[in-house]
CSV table of C-alpha atoms and ligand atoms in Angstrom, one decimal:
chain,number,residue,atom,x,y,z
X,5,MET,CA,146.5,101.4,45.4
X,6,PRO,CA,149.2,103.6,46.9
X,7,ARG,CA,148.1,105.4,50.0
X,8,LYS,CA,147.9,109.1,49.6
X,9,PRO,CA,149.7,110.7,52.6
X,10,LEU,CA,147.9,113.2,54.8
X,11,ILE,CA,149.8,116.0,56.4
X,12,ALA,CA,147.8,117.6,59.1
X,13,ALA,CA,148.2,120.7,61.3
X,14,ASN,CA,146.9,120.3,64.9
X,15,TRP,CA,146.8,123.9,66.1
X,16,LYS,CA,145.6,122.9,69.6
X,17,MET,CA,144.5,126.0,71.7
X,18,TYR,CA,146.3,128.5,69.5
X,19,LYS,CA,145.1,131.1,67.0
X,20,THR,CA,142.1,133.5,67.0
X,21,PRO,CA,140.0,133.6,63.8
X,22,ALA,CA,142.1,136.6,62.6
X,23,GLU,CA,145.3,134.7,63.2
X,24,ALA,CA,143.9,131.6,61.5
X,25,LYS,CA,142.9,133.7,58.5
X,26,ALA,CA,146.4,135.3,58.3
X,27,PHE,CA,147.9,131.8,58.4
X,28,ALA,CA,145.7,130.6,55.5
X,29,ASP,CA,146.4,133.6,53.4
X,30,ALA,CA,150.1,133.1,53.8
X,31,PHE,CA,150.1,129.3,53.6
X,32,LEU,CA,147.8,128.6,50.6
X,33,PRO,CA,150.2,130.2,48.0
X,34,LEU,CA,153.1,128.2,49.5
X,35,VAL,CA,151.3,124.8,48.8
X,36,ALA,CA,149.3,125.8,45.7
X,37,GLY,CA,149.4,123.0,43.2
X,38,HIS,CA,150.8,120.5,45.7
X,39,THR,CA,149.0,117.2,44.9
X,40,ARG,CA,151.3,114.5,46.3
X,41,ASP,CA,149.8,114.8,49.8
X,42,GLU,CA,146.4,115.7,51.3
X,43,ILE,CA,146.7,118.7,53.6
X,44,ALA,CA,144.4,119.5,56.5
X,45,LEU,CA,144.2,122.2,59.1
X,46,PHE,CA,142.6,121.5,62.5
X,47,PRO,CA,141.9,124.9,64.2
X,48,SER,CA,140.0,125.5,67.4
X,49,VAL,CA,136.3,125.5,67.2
X,50,THR,CA,136.0,129.3,67.1
X,51,SER,CA,138.3,129.5,64.0
X,52,LEU,CA,136.8,126.6,62.1
X,53,ALA,CA,134.3,128.6,60.0
X,54,THR,CA,137.0,131.1,59.2
X,55,VAL,CA,139.4,128.4,58.1
X,56,VAL,CA,136.7,126.5,56.0
X,57,GLU,CA,136.0,129.8,54.2
X,58,ALA,CA,139.7,130.6,53.7
X,59,VAL,CA,140.5,127.2,52.2
X,60,ALA,CA,137.4,126.8,50.1
X,61,GLY,CA,138.3,125.7,46.6
X,62,SER,CA,141.9,125.0,47.5
X,63,ASN,CA,143.8,121.8,48.1
X,64,VAL,CA,143.6,122.2,51.8
X,65,ALA,CA,140.8,120.7,54.1
X,66,ALA,CA,139.6,121.7,57.5
X,67,GLY,CA,138.6,119.7,60.5
X,68,LEU,CA,138.0,119.9,64.3
X,69,GLN,CA,140.3,118.7,67.0
X,70,ASN,CA,137.5,117.0,68.9
X,71,MET,CA,133.9,116.2,68.5
X,72,HIS,CA,131.2,114.8,70.8
X,73,PHE,CA,129.6,111.4,70.1
X,74,ALA,CA,126.0,112.5,70.8
X,75,GLU,CA,123.8,113.8,68.0
X,76,GLU,CA,122.8,116.8,70.2
X,77,GLY,CA,121.8,117.4,73.7
X,78,ALA,CA,122.7,118.9,77.1
X,79,TYR,CA,126.5,118.7,76.7
X,80,THR,CA,127.8,122.1,77.7
X,81,GLY,CA,130.9,123.2,75.8
X,82,GLU,CA,130.8,120.4,73.2
X,83,THR,CA,130.5,120.4,69.4
X,84,SER,CA,128.4,117.8,67.5
X,85,ALA,CA,129.1,116.1,64.2
X,86,SER,CA,126.2,117.9,62.5
X,87,MET,CA,127.7,121.3,63.7
X,88,LEU,CA,131.1,120.4,62.3
X,89,LYS,CA,129.5,119.4,59.0
X,90,ALA,CA,127.2,122.4,58.8
X,91,VAL,CA,130.2,124.7,59.0
X,92,GLY,CA,131.7,122.8,56.0
X,93,ALA,CA,134.5,120.9,57.8
X,94,THR,CA,135.3,117.3,56.7
X,95,HIS,CA,137.7,115.9,59.3
X,96,THR,CA,138.0,115.4,63.0
X,97,LEU,CA,140.8,114.3,65.4
X,98,ILE,CA,139.6,111.7,67.9
X,99,GLY,CA,141.4,110.6,71.0
X,100,HIS,CA,144.4,112.9,70.9
X,101,SER,CA,146.6,112.1,73.9
X,102,GLU,CA,145.9,115.5,75.4
X,103,ARG,CA,142.2,114.7,75.3
X,104,ARG,CA,142.9,111.3,76.9
X,105,GLN,CA,145.2,112.9,79.5
X,106,TYR,CA,143.3,116.1,80.5
X,107,PHE,CA,139.7,115.3,79.6
X,108,ASN,CA,139.5,111.6,80.6
X,109,GLU,CA,138.8,110.4,77.1
X,110,THR,CA,138.8,106.6,77.3
X,111,ASP,CA,139.0,104.0,74.5
X,112,HIS,CA,135.3,103.6,75.0
X,113,ILE,CA,134.6,107.3,74.4
X,114,VAL,CA,137.0,107.2,71.4
X,115,ASN,CA,134.9,104.3,70.0
X,116,LYS,CA,131.6,106.2,70.5
X,117,LYS,CA,133.1,109.2,68.7
X,118,LEU,CA,134.4,107.1,65.9
X,119,HIS,CA,131.0,105.6,65.4
X,120,THR,CA,129.4,109.0,65.2
X,121,ALA,CA,132.1,110.5,62.8
X,122,LEU,CA,131.7,107.5,60.4
X,123,LYS,CA,128.0,107.8,60.5
X,124,HIS,CA,128.2,111.4,59.4
X,125,GLY,CA,130.8,110.8,56.7
X,126,ILE,CA,133.5,112.8,58.6
X,127,ILE,CA,137.0,111.6,58.1
X,128,PRO,CA,138.3,110.6,61.6
X,129,VAL,CA,142.0,110.7,62.5
X,130,VAL,CA,142.2,108.5,65.6
X,131,CYS,CA,145.3,109.1,67.7
X,132,VAL,CA,147.1,106.3,69.6
X,133,GLY,CA,150.4,106.1,71.3
X,134,GLU,CA,152.3,105.0,74.4
X,135,HIS,CA,153.6,106.9,77.4
X,136,LEU,CA,157.4,106.8,78.1
X,137,HIS,CA,157.0,104.5,81.1
X,138,GLU,CA,155.0,102.1,78.9
X,139,ARG,CA,157.7,102.1,76.2
X,140,GLU,CA,160.4,101.6,78.9
X,141,ALA,CA,158.5,98.6,80.3
X,142,GLY,CA,158.4,97.1,76.8
X,143,ARG,CA,154.6,97.5,76.5
X,144,THR,CA,154.4,99.8,73.4
X,145,SER,CA,152.7,97.1,71.2
X,146,ASP,CA,150.3,96.1,73.9
X,147,VAL,CA,149.2,99.6,74.6
X,148,ILE,CA,148.7,100.6,71.0
X,149,CYS,CA,146.9,97.3,70.2
X,150,ALA,CA,144.5,97.8,73.1
X,151,GLN,CA,143.8,101.3,72.0
X,152,LEU,CA,143.0,100.1,68.5
X,153,ARG,CA,140.8,97.3,69.6
X,154,GLY,CA,138.9,99.7,71.9
X,155,ALA,CA,138.5,102.3,69.1
X,156,PHE,CA,137.3,99.8,66.5
X,157,GLU,CA,134.7,97.9,68.7
X,158,ASP,CA,131.6,97.1,66.7
X,159,ILE,CA,132.8,99.0,63.6
X,160,THR,CA,132.5,96.9,60.5
X,161,ALA,CA,135.3,96.6,57.9
X,162,GLU,CA,133.0,98.4,55.4
X,163,ALA,CA,132.6,101.3,57.8
X,164,ALA,CA,136.2,101.4,58.8
X,165,ALA,CA,137.6,102.3,55.4
X,166,PRO,CA,137.9,106.1,55.8
X,167,ILE,CA,139.6,105.9,59.2
X,168,VAL,CA,143.1,107.4,59.5
X,169,ILE,CA,145.3,106.4,62.4
X,170,ALA,CA,147.9,108.8,63.9
X,171,TYR,CA,150.6,107.1,65.9
X,172,GLU,CA,151.8,109.7,68.4
X,173,PRO,CA,154.1,108.5,71.2
X,174,VAL,CA,153.1,110.7,74.1
X,175,TRP,CA,156.7,111.3,75.1
X,176,ALA,CA,157.4,112.8,71.7
X,177,ILE,CA,154.5,115.3,71.7
X,178,GLY,CA,155.7,118.9,72.3
X,179,THR,CA,158.9,117.7,73.8
X,180,GLY,CA,161.3,118.0,70.8
X,181,LYS,CA,162.0,114.3,71.2
X,182,THR,CA,161.0,112.7,68.0
X,183,ALA,CA,160.7,108.9,67.6
X,184,THR,CA,163.5,107.7,65.3
X,185,PRO,CA,162.2,106.5,61.9
X,186,GLU,CA,163.0,103.0,63.0
X,187,MET,CA,160.8,103.3,66.1
X,188,ALA,CA,158.0,104.9,64.1
X,189,VAL,CA,158.1,102.2,61.4
X,190,GLU,CA,158.1,99.5,64.0
X,191,ALA,CA,155.0,101.0,65.7
X,192,HIS,CA,153.3,101.5,62.3
X,193,LYS,CA,153.8,97.9,61.5
X,194,VAL,CA,152.3,96.8,64.8
X,195,ILE,CA,149.3,99.0,64.0
X,196,ARG,CA,148.9,97.7,60.5
X,197,ASP,CA,149.2,94.1,61.7
X,198,GLN,CA,146.6,94.7,64.4
X,199,VAL,CA,144.2,96.2,61.9
X,200,ALA,CA,144.8,93.3,59.5
X,201,GLU,CA,143.9,90.9,62.3
X,202,ILE,CA,140.6,92.8,62.9
X,203,TYR,CA,139.6,93.8,59.4
X,204,GLY,CA,141.8,91.7,57.0
X,205,ILE,CA,144.7,92.5,54.8
X,206,GLU,CA,142.9,94.7,52.3
X,207,ILE,CA,141.7,97.3,54.8
X,208,ALA,CA,145.0,97.2,56.6
X,209,SER,CA,147.1,97.8,53.5
X,210,ALA,CA,144.9,100.7,52.5
X,211,LEU,CA,144.9,102.3,56.0
X,212,ARG,CA,146.8,105.6,56.3
X,213,ILE,CA,149.0,105.7,59.4
X,214,LEU,CA,150.4,109.1,60.3
X,215,TYR,CA,153.3,109.8,62.6
X,216,GLY,CA,153.0,112.6,65.2
X,217,GLY,CA,155.3,114.0,67.8
X,218,SER,CA,157.8,116.8,67.3
X,219,VAL,CA,157.7,116.6,63.5
X,220,LYS,CA,159.7,119.6,62.2
X,221,PRO,CA,161.0,120.8,58.8
X,222,ASP,CA,164.4,119.2,59.5
X,223,ASN,CA,163.2,115.7,60.5
X,224,ALA,CA,160.1,115.5,58.3
X,225,SER,CA,161.8,113.8,55.3
X,226,ASP,CA,163.5,111.1,57.4
X,227,LEU,CA,160.2,110.1,58.8
X,228,LEU,CA,157.9,110.7,55.8
X,229,CYS,CA,160.2,108.9,53.3
X,230,GLN,CA,159.5,105.6,55.1
X,231,GLU,CA,157.2,103.4,53.3
X,232,GLN,CA,155.1,102.6,56.4
X,233,ILE,CA,154.6,106.3,57.3
X,234,ASP,CA,151.6,107.8,55.4
X,235,GLY,CA,151.9,111.4,56.6
X,236,ALA,CA,152.2,113.5,59.7
X,237,LEU,CA,150.2,115.1,62.5
X,238,VAL,CA,152.1,118.2,63.3
X,239,GLY,CA,151.5,120.4,66.4
X,240,GLY,CA,154.1,123.2,67.2
X,241,ALA,CA,155.7,123.3,63.8
X,242,SER,CA,152.3,123.8,62.1
X,243,LEU,CA,151.7,127.1,63.7
X,244,LYS,CA,153.8,129.1,61.2
X,245,PRO,CA,153.0,129.0,57.5
X,246,ASP,CA,156.5,128.6,56.2
X,247,SER,CA,157.4,125.9,58.7
X,248,PHE,CA,154.3,123.8,58.0
X,249,ALA,CA,154.7,124.3,54.2
X,250,ALA,CA,158.3,123.0,54.5
X,251,ILE,CA,157.0,119.9,56.2
X,252,VAL,CA,154.3,119.4,53.5
X,253,LYS,CA,156.9,119.8,50.8
X,254,TYR,CA,159.6,117.7,52.6
F,27,PGA,P1,153.9,118.4,68.3
F,27,PGA,O1,152.4,117.9,68.6
F,27,PGA,O2,154.2,118.3,66.9
F,27,PGA,O3,154.0,119.8,68.9
F,27,PGA,O4,154.8,117.4,69.1
F,27,PGA,C1,151.9,116.9,67.8
F,27,PGA,C2,150.5,116.6,68.2
F,27,PGA,O5,150.1,116.8,69.4
F,27,PGA,O6,149.6,116.2,67.4
């Protein structure tokens, strides 16, 4: 079965509900009828319900940028899987490098969140990627594989099927420095091989691996035409409807 690419917009801490609605109103007509790829928007928590409502019945899905692993409880400021689902969202990002860097999200926490997302039938996009000093030290594969092994701990092959991985080299995020298609393909192969080692070839060959890090309309096709690259996680260039639509329709 060919893997259906996923093109996802990570809006980070941008857009009020009104701005999110204005984006959806402008964006949906631009991608109407586009079936080659899955499309998903990841707004902030306050805009999630607005986005879910705006994309209802369209070819665009909505998800959160982060979700807590607990079912409920005294976790001030957090959002649970049930809350995400009750609003009508279907996806969540897990372990984005900004969460790892600024909010101390470890592989262990990523693993707990992944367990919870899968239990609730939420499609998780798990982010992995190396820092520049790790790449320069020749440790890219080691870092990515350790993140994957940590994320997948005690998750069975059966449960793992819906997982999407986003390879996002930290040095490429928000910097305008994109990995070359060769670098991305090499990392994606490392990821697929590691997943094959854990879950076997069948799960590994069905796994969708997105690339993220300064994806723009003018570099999207070079990256997305690669057989190993099954979509993109887009930050800055997803904030404008025409720019994100151009990436979707590379
Ligand atoms: P960027 O962000 O496209 O702005 O580099 C990507 C991401 O953080 O997911």
